[in-house]
PDB file of C-alpha atoms and ligand atoms in Angstrom:
ATOM      1  CA  MET A   1      -8.910   9.047  17.601  1.00 76.00           C
ATOM      2  CA  ASN A   2      -9.795  12.173  19.556  1.00 80.00           C
ATOM      3  CA  THR A   3      -8.770  15.682  18.553  1.00 82.00           C
ATOM      4  CA  ASP A   4      -5.751  15.807  20.895  1.00 80.00           C
ATOM      5  CA  ASP A   5      -4.353  12.520  19.576  1.00 83.00           C
ATOM      6  CA  VAL A   6      -4.732  13.662  15.980  1.00 85.00           C
ATOM      7  CA  LEU A   7      -3.150  17.051  16.677  1.00 85.00           C
ATOM      8  CA  HIS A   8      -0.246  15.385  18.433  1.00 82.00           C
ATOM      9  CA  LYS A   9       0.615  13.631  15.157  1.00 81.00           C
ATOM     10  CA  ALA A  10       0.848  16.974  13.323  1.00 83.00           C
ATOM     11  CA  PRO A  11       4.322  18.491  12.832  1.00 78.00           C
ATOM     12  CA  LEU A  12       3.293  21.614  14.688  1.00 79.00           C
ATOM     13  CA  PHE A  13       2.282  19.900  17.878  1.00 81.00           C
ATOM     14  CA  SER A  14       4.549  16.863  17.973  1.00 81.00           C
ATOM     15  CA  ALA A  15       7.445  19.172  18.970  1.00 78.00           C
ATOM     16  CA  LEU A  16       5.619  20.440  22.036  1.00 79.00           C
ATOM     17  CA  ASP A  17       5.162  19.162  25.560  1.00 80.00           C
ATOM     18  CA  ARG A  18       1.646  18.958  27.031  1.00 79.00           C
ATOM     19  CA  GLU A  19       1.672  22.536  28.313  1.00 80.00           C
ATOM     20  CA  GLY A  20       2.925  23.956  25.042  1.00 81.00           C
ATOM     21  CA  ALA A  21       0.396  21.972  23.037  1.00 82.00           C
ATOM     22  CA  ALA A  22      -2.438  23.122  25.316  1.00 83.00           C
ATOM     23  CA  ALA A  23      -1.333  26.766  24.955  1.00 82.00           C
ATOM     24  CA  LEU A  24      -1.136  26.498  21.165  1.00 82.00           C
ATOM     25  CA  ARG A  25      -4.543  24.835  21.098  1.00 83.00           C
ATOM     26  CA  THR A  26      -6.232  27.880  22.602  1.00 85.00           C
ATOM     27  CA  GLY A  27      -5.737  29.707  19.281  1.00 84.00           C
ATOM     28  CA  ILE A  28      -7.404  26.947  17.269  1.00 89.00           C
ATOM     29  CA  SER A  29     -10.837  27.175  15.711  1.00 91.00           C
ATOM     30  CA  GLU A  30     -12.504  24.114  14.233  1.00 94.00           C
ATOM     31  CA  VAL A  31     -14.022  24.147  10.757  1.00 96.00           C
ATOM     32  CA  GLU A  32     -16.387  21.557   9.305  1.00 97.00           C
ATOM     33  CA  LEU A  33     -16.965  21.125   5.588  1.00 98.00           C
ATOM     34  CA  HIS A  34     -19.238  18.862   3.621  1.00 98.00           C
ATOM     35  CA  LYS A  35     -17.885  16.739   0.809  1.00 97.00           C
ATOM     36  CA  GLY A  36     -17.252  18.946  -2.240  1.00 97.00           C
ATOM     37  CA  GLN A  37     -17.102  22.256  -0.344  1.00 98.00           C
ATOM     38  CA  THR A  38     -14.161  24.571  -0.992  1.00 98.00           C
ATOM     39  CA  LEU A  39     -12.147  25.773   2.010  1.00 97.00           C
ATOM     40  CA  PHE A  40     -10.031  28.211   0.007  1.00 97.00           C
ATOM     41  CA  SER A  41      -9.096  28.768  -3.622  1.00 96.00           C
ATOM     42  CA  GLU A  42      -5.783  29.156  -5.382  1.00 95.00           C
ATOM     43  CA  GLY A  43      -4.862  32.841  -5.623  1.00 94.00           C
ATOM     44  CA  GLU A  44      -6.744  33.963  -2.496  1.00 95.00           C
ATOM     45  CA  THR A  45      -4.956  35.684   0.355  1.00 93.00           C
ATOM     46  CA  GLY A  46      -4.336  33.163   3.105  1.00 91.00           C
ATOM     47  CA  ASP A  47      -3.904  33.812   6.805  1.00 89.00           C
ATOM     48  CA  ARG A  48      -4.509  30.367   8.336  1.00 93.00           C
ATOM     49  CA  LEU A  49      -2.868  26.983   8.464  1.00 93.00           C
ATOM     50  CA  TYR A  50      -4.937  23.822   8.894  1.00 95.00           C
ATOM     51  CA  VAL A  51      -4.548  20.335  10.333  1.00 94.00           C
ATOM     52  CA  VAL A  52      -6.987  17.640   9.202  1.00 95.00           C
ATOM     53  CA  LEU A  53      -8.790  16.150  12.224  1.00 94.00           C
ATOM     54  CA  ASP A  54     -11.190  13.839  10.470  1.00 94.00           C
ATOM     55  CA  GLY A  55     -11.933  13.010   6.816  1.00 96.00           C
ATOM     56  CA  LYS A  56      -9.911  13.891   3.738  1.00 97.00           C
ATOM     57  CA  ILE A  57      -9.065  17.095   1.882  1.00 97.00           C
ATOM     58  CA  LYS A  58      -7.678  17.406  -1.643  1.00 97.00           C
ATOM     59  CA  LEU A  59      -5.318  20.107  -2.873  1.00 98.00           C
ATOM     60  CA  ILE A  60      -5.669  21.014  -6.535  1.00 97.00           C
ATOM     61  CA  ARG A  61      -4.348  23.460  -9.090  1.00 96.00           C
ATOM     62  CA  THR A  62      -6.365  24.445 -12.134  1.00 94.00           C
ATOM     63  CA  ALA A  63      -4.838  25.198 -15.531  1.00 91.00           C
ATOM     64  CA  PRO A  64      -6.153  28.179 -17.570  1.00 90.00           C
ATOM     65  CA  ASP A  65      -8.050  25.693 -19.804  1.00 90.00           C
ATOM     66  CA  GLY A  66      -9.848  24.236 -16.769  1.00 89.00           C
ATOM     67  CA  ARG A  67      -7.875  21.001 -16.412  1.00 90.00           C
ATOM     68  CA  GLU A  68      -7.089  20.068 -12.841  1.00 92.00           C
ATOM     69  CA  ASN A  69      -3.930  18.721 -11.259  1.00 94.00           C
ATOM     70  CA  LEU A  70      -4.443  16.948  -7.945  1.00 96.00           C
ATOM     71  CA  LEU A  71      -1.372  17.753  -5.855  1.00 96.00           C
ATOM     72  CA  SER A  72      -2.176  15.810  -2.753  1.00 95.00           C
ATOM     73  CA  VAL A  73      -4.782  14.047  -0.652  1.00 96.00           C
ATOM     74  CA  LEU A  74      -4.459  14.687   3.068  1.00 96.00           C
ATOM     75  CA  GLY A  75      -5.916  12.785   6.003  1.00 95.00           C
ATOM     76  CA  PRO A  76      -5.945  13.055   9.821  1.00 93.00           C
ATOM     77  CA  GLY A  77      -2.816  14.645  11.333  1.00 91.00           C
ATOM     78  CA  GLU A  78      -1.643  16.157   8.042  1.00 92.00           C
ATOM     79  CA  MET A  79      -1.120  19.880   7.645  1.00 93.00           C
ATOM     80  CA  PHE A  80      -1.590  22.368   4.811  1.00 95.00           C
ATOM     81  CA  GLY A  81      -1.858  26.122   4.206  1.00 94.00           C
ATOM     82  CA  GLU A  82       1.566  26.891   5.650  1.00 89.00           C
ATOM     83  CA  LEU A  83       3.266  28.170   2.474  1.00 90.00           C
ATOM     84  CA  SER A  84       1.571  31.549   2.752  1.00 85.00           C
ATOM     85  CA  LEU A  85       2.771  31.674   6.373  1.00 84.00           C
ATOM     86  CA  PHE A  86       6.451  31.423   5.453  1.00 85.00           C
ATOM     87  CA  ASP A  87       6.112  33.311   2.193  1.00 87.00           C
ATOM     88  CA  PRO A  88       3.192  35.765   2.472  1.00 87.00           C
ATOM     89  CA  ARG A  89       1.769  35.468  -1.006  1.00 90.00           C
ATOM     90  CA  PRO A  90      -1.522  34.104  -2.374  1.00 93.00           C
ATOM     91  CA  ARG A  91      -2.571  30.481  -1.835  1.00 94.00           C
ATOM     92  CA  THR A  92      -0.702  28.162  -4.188  1.00 93.00           C
ATOM     93  CA  ALA A  93      -3.547  25.632  -4.463  1.00 96.00           C
ATOM     94  CA  SER A  94      -7.257  25.199  -3.735  1.00 97.00           C
ATOM     95  CA  ALA A  95      -8.362  23.040  -0.802  1.00 98.00           C
ATOM     96  CA  ILE A  96     -11.580  21.072  -1.326  1.00 98.00           C
ATOM     97  CA  ALA A  97     -13.264  18.536   0.962  1.00 98.00           C
ATOM     98  CA  LEU A  98     -12.962  15.063  -0.575  1.00 97.00           C
ATOM     99  CA  THR A  99     -15.233  13.669   2.142  1.00 97.00           C
ATOM    100  CA  ASP A 100     -17.050  15.406   4.983  1.00 97.00           C
ATOM    101  CA  VAL A 101     -14.106  16.843   6.872  1.00 97.00           C
ATOM    102  CA  ARG A 102     -13.234  18.438  10.215  1.00 96.00           C
ATOM    103  CA  LEU A 103     -10.228  20.750  10.404  1.00 96.00           C
ATOM    104  CA  ALA A 104      -8.293  22.649  13.045  1.00 94.00           C
ATOM    105  CA  GLY A 105      -7.370  26.128  11.820  1.00 94.00           C
ATOM    106  CA  LEU A 106      -4.646  28.336  13.300  1.00 92.00           C
ATOM    107  CA  GLY A 107      -4.044  31.958  12.324  1.00 91.00           C
ATOM    108  CA  HIS A 108      -0.618  32.701  10.893  1.00 87.00           C
ATOM    109  CA  ASP A 109      -0.325  35.682  13.270  1.00 88.00           C
ATOM    110  CA  ASP A 110      -0.987  33.416  16.267  1.00 88.00           C
ATOM    111  CA  LEU A 111       1.686  31.027  15.048  1.00 87.00           C
ATOM    112  CA  ARG A 112       4.559  33.398  14.383  1.00 87.00           C
ATOM    113  CA  PRO A 113       5.524  33.890  18.062  1.00 87.00           C
ATOM    114  CA  TRP A 114       5.798  30.091  18.385  1.00 86.00           C
ATOM    115  CA  LEU A 115       8.181  29.889  15.464  1.00 86.00           C
ATOM    116  CA  THR A 116      10.557  32.407  16.949  1.00 88.00           C
ATOM    117  CA  GLY A 117      10.044  31.480  20.621  1.00 87.00           C
ATOM    118  CA  ARG A 118      10.207  27.678  20.254  1.00 86.00           C
ATOM    119  CA  PRO A 119      12.825  26.677  17.660  1.00 87.00           C
ATOM    120  CA  GLU A 120      11.726  23.035  17.899  1.00 87.00           C
ATOM    121  CA  VAL A 121       8.339  24.002  16.432  1.00 87.00           C
ATOM    122  CA  ALA A 122      10.060  25.744  13.527  1.00 89.00           C
ATOM    123  CA  LEU A 123      12.308  22.698  13.020  1.00 90.00           C
ATOM    124  CA  HIS A 124       9.347  20.316  12.816  1.00 88.00           C
ATOM    125  CA  LEU A 125       7.638  22.568  10.302  1.00 89.00           C
ATOM    126  CA  LEU A 126      10.810  22.809   8.234  1.00 91.00           C
ATOM    127  CA  ARG A 127      11.070  19.031   8.290  1.00 91.00           C
ATOM    128  CA  ALA A 128       7.497  18.748   6.992  1.00 90.00           C
ATOM    129  CA  LEU A 129       8.354  21.215   4.208  1.00 92.00           C
ATOM    130  CA  ALA A 130      11.533  19.277   3.335  1.00 94.00           C
ATOM    131  CA  GLN A 131       9.510  16.045   3.110  1.00 92.00           C
ATOM    132  CA  ARG A 132       7.056  17.740   0.788  1.00 92.00           C
ATOM    133  CA  LEU A 133       9.881  18.985  -1.447  1.00 94.00           C
ATOM    134  CA  ARG A 134      11.346  15.474  -1.631  1.00 95.00           C
ATOM    135  CA  ARG A 135       7.973  14.081  -2.579  1.00 92.00           C
ATOM    136  CA  THR A 136       7.442  16.792  -5.197  1.00 93.00           C
ATOM    137  CA  ASN A 137      10.861  15.978  -6.711  1.00 95.00           C
ATOM    138  CA  ASP A 138       9.910  12.292  -6.857  1.00 92.00           C
ATOM    139  CA  VAL A 139       6.602  13.120  -8.522  1.00 92.00           C
ATOM    140  CA  MET A 140       8.370  15.304 -11.102  1.00 92.00           C
ATOM    141  CA  ALA A 141      10.949  12.600 -11.853  1.00 93.00           C
ATOM    142  CA  ASP A 142       8.160  10.016 -12.218  1.00 92.00           C
ATOM    143  CA  LEU A 143       6.356  12.244 -14.732  1.00 91.00           C
ATOM    144  CA  VAL A 144       9.508  12.151 -16.859  1.00 91.00           C
ATOM    145  CA  PHE A 145      10.887   8.653 -16.223  1.00 92.00           C
ATOM    146  CA  THR A 146       7.980   6.396 -15.210  1.00 93.00           C
ATOM    147  CA  ASP A 147       5.109   5.182 -17.398  1.00 94.00           C
ATOM    148  CA  VAL A 148       1.453   5.587 -16.413  1.00 95.00           C
ATOM    149  CA  PRO A 149       0.992   2.073 -14.896  1.00 96.00           C
ATOM    150  CA  GLY A 150       4.107   2.689 -12.781  1.00 96.00           C
ATOM    151  CA  ARG A 151       2.751   6.039 -11.623  1.00 96.00           C
ATOM    152  CA  VAL A 152      -0.641   4.514 -10.804  1.00 96.00           C
ATOM    153  CA  GLY A 153       1.085   1.785  -8.764  1.00 96.00           C
ATOM    154  CA  LYS A 154       3.167   4.350  -6.891  1.00 95.00           C
ATOM    155  CA  ALA A 155       0.166   6.555  -6.168  1.00 95.00           C
ATOM    156  CA  LEU A 156      -1.787   3.594  -4.787  1.00 96.00           C
ATOM    157  CA  LEU A 157       1.119   2.478  -2.599  1.00 95.00           C
ATOM    158  CA  ASP A 158       1.550   6.044  -1.316  1.00 93.00           C
ATOM    159  CA  LEU A 159      -2.166   6.247  -0.493  1.00 95.00           C
ATOM    160  CA  ALA A 160      -1.953   2.782   1.091  1.00 95.00           C
ATOM    161  CA  GLU A 161       0.736   3.991   3.492  1.00 92.00           C
ATOM    162  CA  ARG A 162      -1.599   6.624   4.841  1.00 91.00           C
ATOM    163  CA  PHE A 163      -5.074   5.216   4.380  1.00 94.00           C
ATOM    164  CA  GLY A 164      -4.517   1.448   4.073  1.00 94.00           C
ATOM    165  CA  GLN A 165      -6.231  -0.987   6.428  1.00 94.00           C
ATOM    166  CA  ARG A 166      -5.152  -4.599   6.751  1.00 94.00           C
ATOM    167  CA  THR A 167      -7.916  -7.069   5.918  1.00 94.00           C
ATOM    168  CA  GLU A 168      -7.799 -10.831   5.401  1.00 92.00           C
ATOM    169  CA  GLU A 169      -7.846 -10.293   1.659  1.00 92.00           C
ATOM    170  CA  GLY A 170      -5.092  -7.661   1.592  1.00 93.00           C
ATOM    171  CA  LEU A 171      -4.501  -3.978   2.147  1.00 95.00           C
ATOM    172  CA  ARG A 172      -7.745  -2.077   1.690  1.00 96.00           C
ATOM    173  CA  VAL A 173      -7.136   1.504   0.546  1.00 96.00           C
ATOM    174  CA  HIS A 174     -10.228   3.654   0.765  1.00 95.00           C
ATOM    175  CA  HIS A 175      -8.800   6.667  -1.066  1.00 94.00           C
ATOM    176  CA  ASP A 176     -12.175   8.329  -1.843  1.00 96.00           C
ATOM    177  CA  LEU A 177     -10.957   9.372  -5.311  1.00 96.00           C
ATOM    178  CA  THR A 178     -13.012   8.950  -8.460  1.00 94.00           C
ATOM    179  CA  GLN A 179     -11.144   7.514 -11.439  1.00 92.00           C
ATOM    180  CA  GLU A 180     -11.060  11.028 -12.888  1.00 94.00           C
ATOM    181  CA  GLU A 181      -9.390  12.317  -9.693  1.00 95.00           C
ATOM    182  CA  LEU A 182      -6.939   9.424  -9.670  1.00 95.00           C
ATOM    183  CA  ALA A 183      -6.041  10.381 -13.252  1.00 96.00           C
ATOM    184  CA  GLN A 184      -5.520  14.020 -12.175  1.00 95.00           C
ATOM    185  CA  TYR A 185      -3.286  12.725  -9.381  1.00 95.00           C
ATOM    186  CA  VAL A 186      -0.970  10.761 -11.675  1.00 95.00           C
ATOM    187  CA  GLY A 187      -1.098  13.267 -14.554  1.00 93.00           C
ATOM    188  CA  ALA A 188      -2.635  10.987 -17.179  1.00 94.00           C
ATOM    189  CA  SER A 189      -5.940  10.459 -18.968  1.00 95.00           C
ATOM    190  CA  ARG A 190      -8.743   8.567 -17.259  1.00 95.00           C
ATOM    191  CA  GLU A 191      -8.693   5.936 -20.010  1.00 96.00           C
ATOM    192  CA  THR A 192      -4.989   5.163 -19.523  1.00 96.00           C
ATOM    193  CA  VAL A 193      -5.397   5.002 -15.757  1.00 96.00           C
ATOM    194  CA  ASN A 194      -8.425   2.703 -16.078  1.00 96.00           C
ATOM    195  CA  LYS A 195      -6.459   0.445 -18.387  1.00 96.00           C
ATOM    196  CA  ALA A 196      -3.578   0.228 -15.904  1.00 96.00           C
ATOM    197  CA  LEU A 197      -5.961  -0.559 -13.039  1.00 96.00           C
ATOM    198  CA  ALA A 198      -7.770  -3.205 -15.089  1.00 96.00           C
ATOM    199  CA  ASP A 199      -4.424  -4.783 -15.976  1.00 96.00           C
ATOM    200  CA  PHE A 200      -3.338  -4.897 -12.300  1.00 96.00           C
ATOM    201  CA  ALA A 201      -6.703  -6.413 -11.380  1.00 96.00           C
ATOM    202  CA  GLN A 202      -6.451  -9.000 -14.132  1.00 96.00           C
ATOM    203  CA  ARG A 203      -3.022 -10.053 -12.842  1.00 96.00           C
ATOM    204  CA  GLY A 204      -4.541 -10.521  -9.388  1.00 95.00           C
ATOM    205  CA  TRP A 205      -2.445  -7.771  -7.773  1.00 96.00           C
ATOM    206  CA  LEU A 206      -5.473  -5.800  -6.649  1.00 96.00           C
ATOM    207  CA  ARG A 207      -9.230  -5.633  -6.683  1.00 95.00           C
ATOM    208  CA  ILE A 208     -11.092  -2.452  -7.647  1.00 95.00           C
ATOM    209  CA  GLU A 209     -13.949  -1.145  -5.514  1.00 93.00           C
ATOM    210  CA  ALA A 210     -15.869   2.144  -5.621  1.00 90.00           C
ATOM    211  CA  LYS A 211     -13.354   4.837  -4.552  1.00 93.00           C
ATOM    212  CA  ALA A 212     -11.128   2.133  -3.085  1.00 95.00           C
ATOM    213  CA  VAL A 213      -8.811  -0.725  -4.010  1.00 96.00           C
ATOM    214  CA  VAL A 214      -7.760  -3.847  -2.158  1.00 97.00           C
ATOM    215  CA  ILE A 215      -4.070  -4.517  -2.781  1.00 96.00           C
ATOM    216  CA  MET A 216      -3.473  -8.254  -2.688  1.00 95.00           C
ATOM    217  CA  ASP A 217       0.112  -8.352  -3.977  1.00 94.00           C
ATOM    218  CA  ALA A 218       1.932  -5.224  -2.783  1.00 93.00           C
ATOM    219  CA  ASP A 219       5.356  -6.686  -3.677  1.00 94.00           C
ATOM    220  CA  ARG A 220       4.530  -7.095  -7.368  1.00 94.00           C
ATOM    221  CA  LEU A 221       2.849  -3.686  -7.466  1.00 95.00           C
ATOM    222  CA  TYR A 222       5.934  -2.180  -5.857  1.00 94.00           C
ATOM    223  CA  ALA A 223       8.262  -3.911  -8.331  1.00 93.00           C
ATOM    224  CA  ARG A 224       6.145  -2.625 -11.259  1.00 92.00           C
ATOM    225  CA  SER A 225       6.246   0.911  -9.874  1.00 90.00           C
ATOM    226  CA  ARG A 226      10.022   1.229  -9.617  1.00 80.00           C
TER     227      ARG A 226
HETATM  228  P1  CMP B   1      -0.753  27.601   0.807  1.00 95.39           P
HETATM  229  O1  CMP B   1      -0.074  28.051  -0.432  1.00 95.39           O
HETATM  230  O2  CMP B   1      -0.900  28.542   1.946  1.00 95.39           O
HETATM  231  O3  CMP B   1      -2.209  27.023   0.404  1.00 95.39           O
HETATM  232  C1  CMP B   1      -2.266  25.863  -0.421  1.00 95.39           C
HETATM  233  C2  CMP B   1      -1.510  24.763   0.290  1.00 95.39           C
HETATM  234  O4  CMP B   1      -1.392  23.542  -0.409  1.00 95.39           O
HETATM  235  C3  CMP B   1      -0.052  25.180   0.499  1.00 95.39           C
HETATM  236  O5  CMP B   1       0.005  26.275   1.375  1.00 95.39           O
HETATM  237  C4  CMP B   1       0.556  23.887   0.959  1.00 95.39           C
HETATM  238  O6  CMP B   1       0.254  23.642   2.306  1.00 95.39           O
HETATM  239  C5  CMP B   1      -0.231  22.886   0.096  1.00 95.39           C
HETATM  240  N1  CMP B   1       0.575  22.464  -1.078  1.00 95.39           N
HETATM  241  C6  CMP B   1       1.006  23.237  -2.086  1.00 95.39           C
HETATM  242  N2  CMP B   1       1.722  22.510  -2.973  1.00 95.39           N
HETATM  243  C7  CMP B   1       1.741  21.244  -2.513  1.00 95.39           C
HETATM  244  C8  CMP B   1       2.312  20.007  -2.983  1.00 95.39           C
HETATM  245  N3  CMP B   1       3.006  19.945  -4.131  1.00 95.39           N
HETATM  246  N4  CMP B   1       2.129  18.905  -2.227  1.00 95.39           N
HETATM  247  C9  CMP B   1       1.408  18.965  -1.086  1.00 95.39           C
HETATM  248  N5  CMP B   1       0.853  20.075  -0.607  1.00 95.39           N
HETATM  249  C10 CMP B   1       1.011  21.203  -1.296  1.00 95.39           C
END
């Protein structure tokens, strides 16, 4: 997909006609990061919002004792860094390249006139924020009500929706997460997550690959995750 197609998927741009999108694009600067590089860290002052053009970025929070919580993995068309636009306070999470990644960055100051001048842009951004709040509520409820295998199943199905590719064998999800990162994503220990994955594999629901899984029986995985 080219840059325009990817941007068009993003909540900011999908509200705009061609002319509007082209005008907004003039304020964009592209950033490239290698796998493992940090774009910004939790607590820093933030003045830009980003849309992923290519590759994947992870958003993490670090506890005082050094443990990490992986909030989200974002791919092409997805947006982040907007919280400090609406609520000018420090960054709420760190953004780190999970793979080599290309991003479109837009200054908060360049964006503000669009929010007030084009209500449809503001509405799309609010919708994206509402979706994130819903997801966060689901994640919180799962931490309380769902066991680790259920949370692993849900996380894989969520990643499959965004990164899954149909193959003859099943749905191949190249999530690019190590087992440690997958554990940080579901809020459990690596051992427990490994055990859940091994159990799913043994039942024939999925096959484990390096930084990927192939889901062969999505229905059973879904039923186990409810
Ligand atoms: P900001 O606080 O500017 O920088 C970190 C970004 O991470 C934040 O904006 C959001 O875009 C994103 N972010 C924060 N919390 C979450 C979450 N729970 N789920 C997904 N993205 C988040």
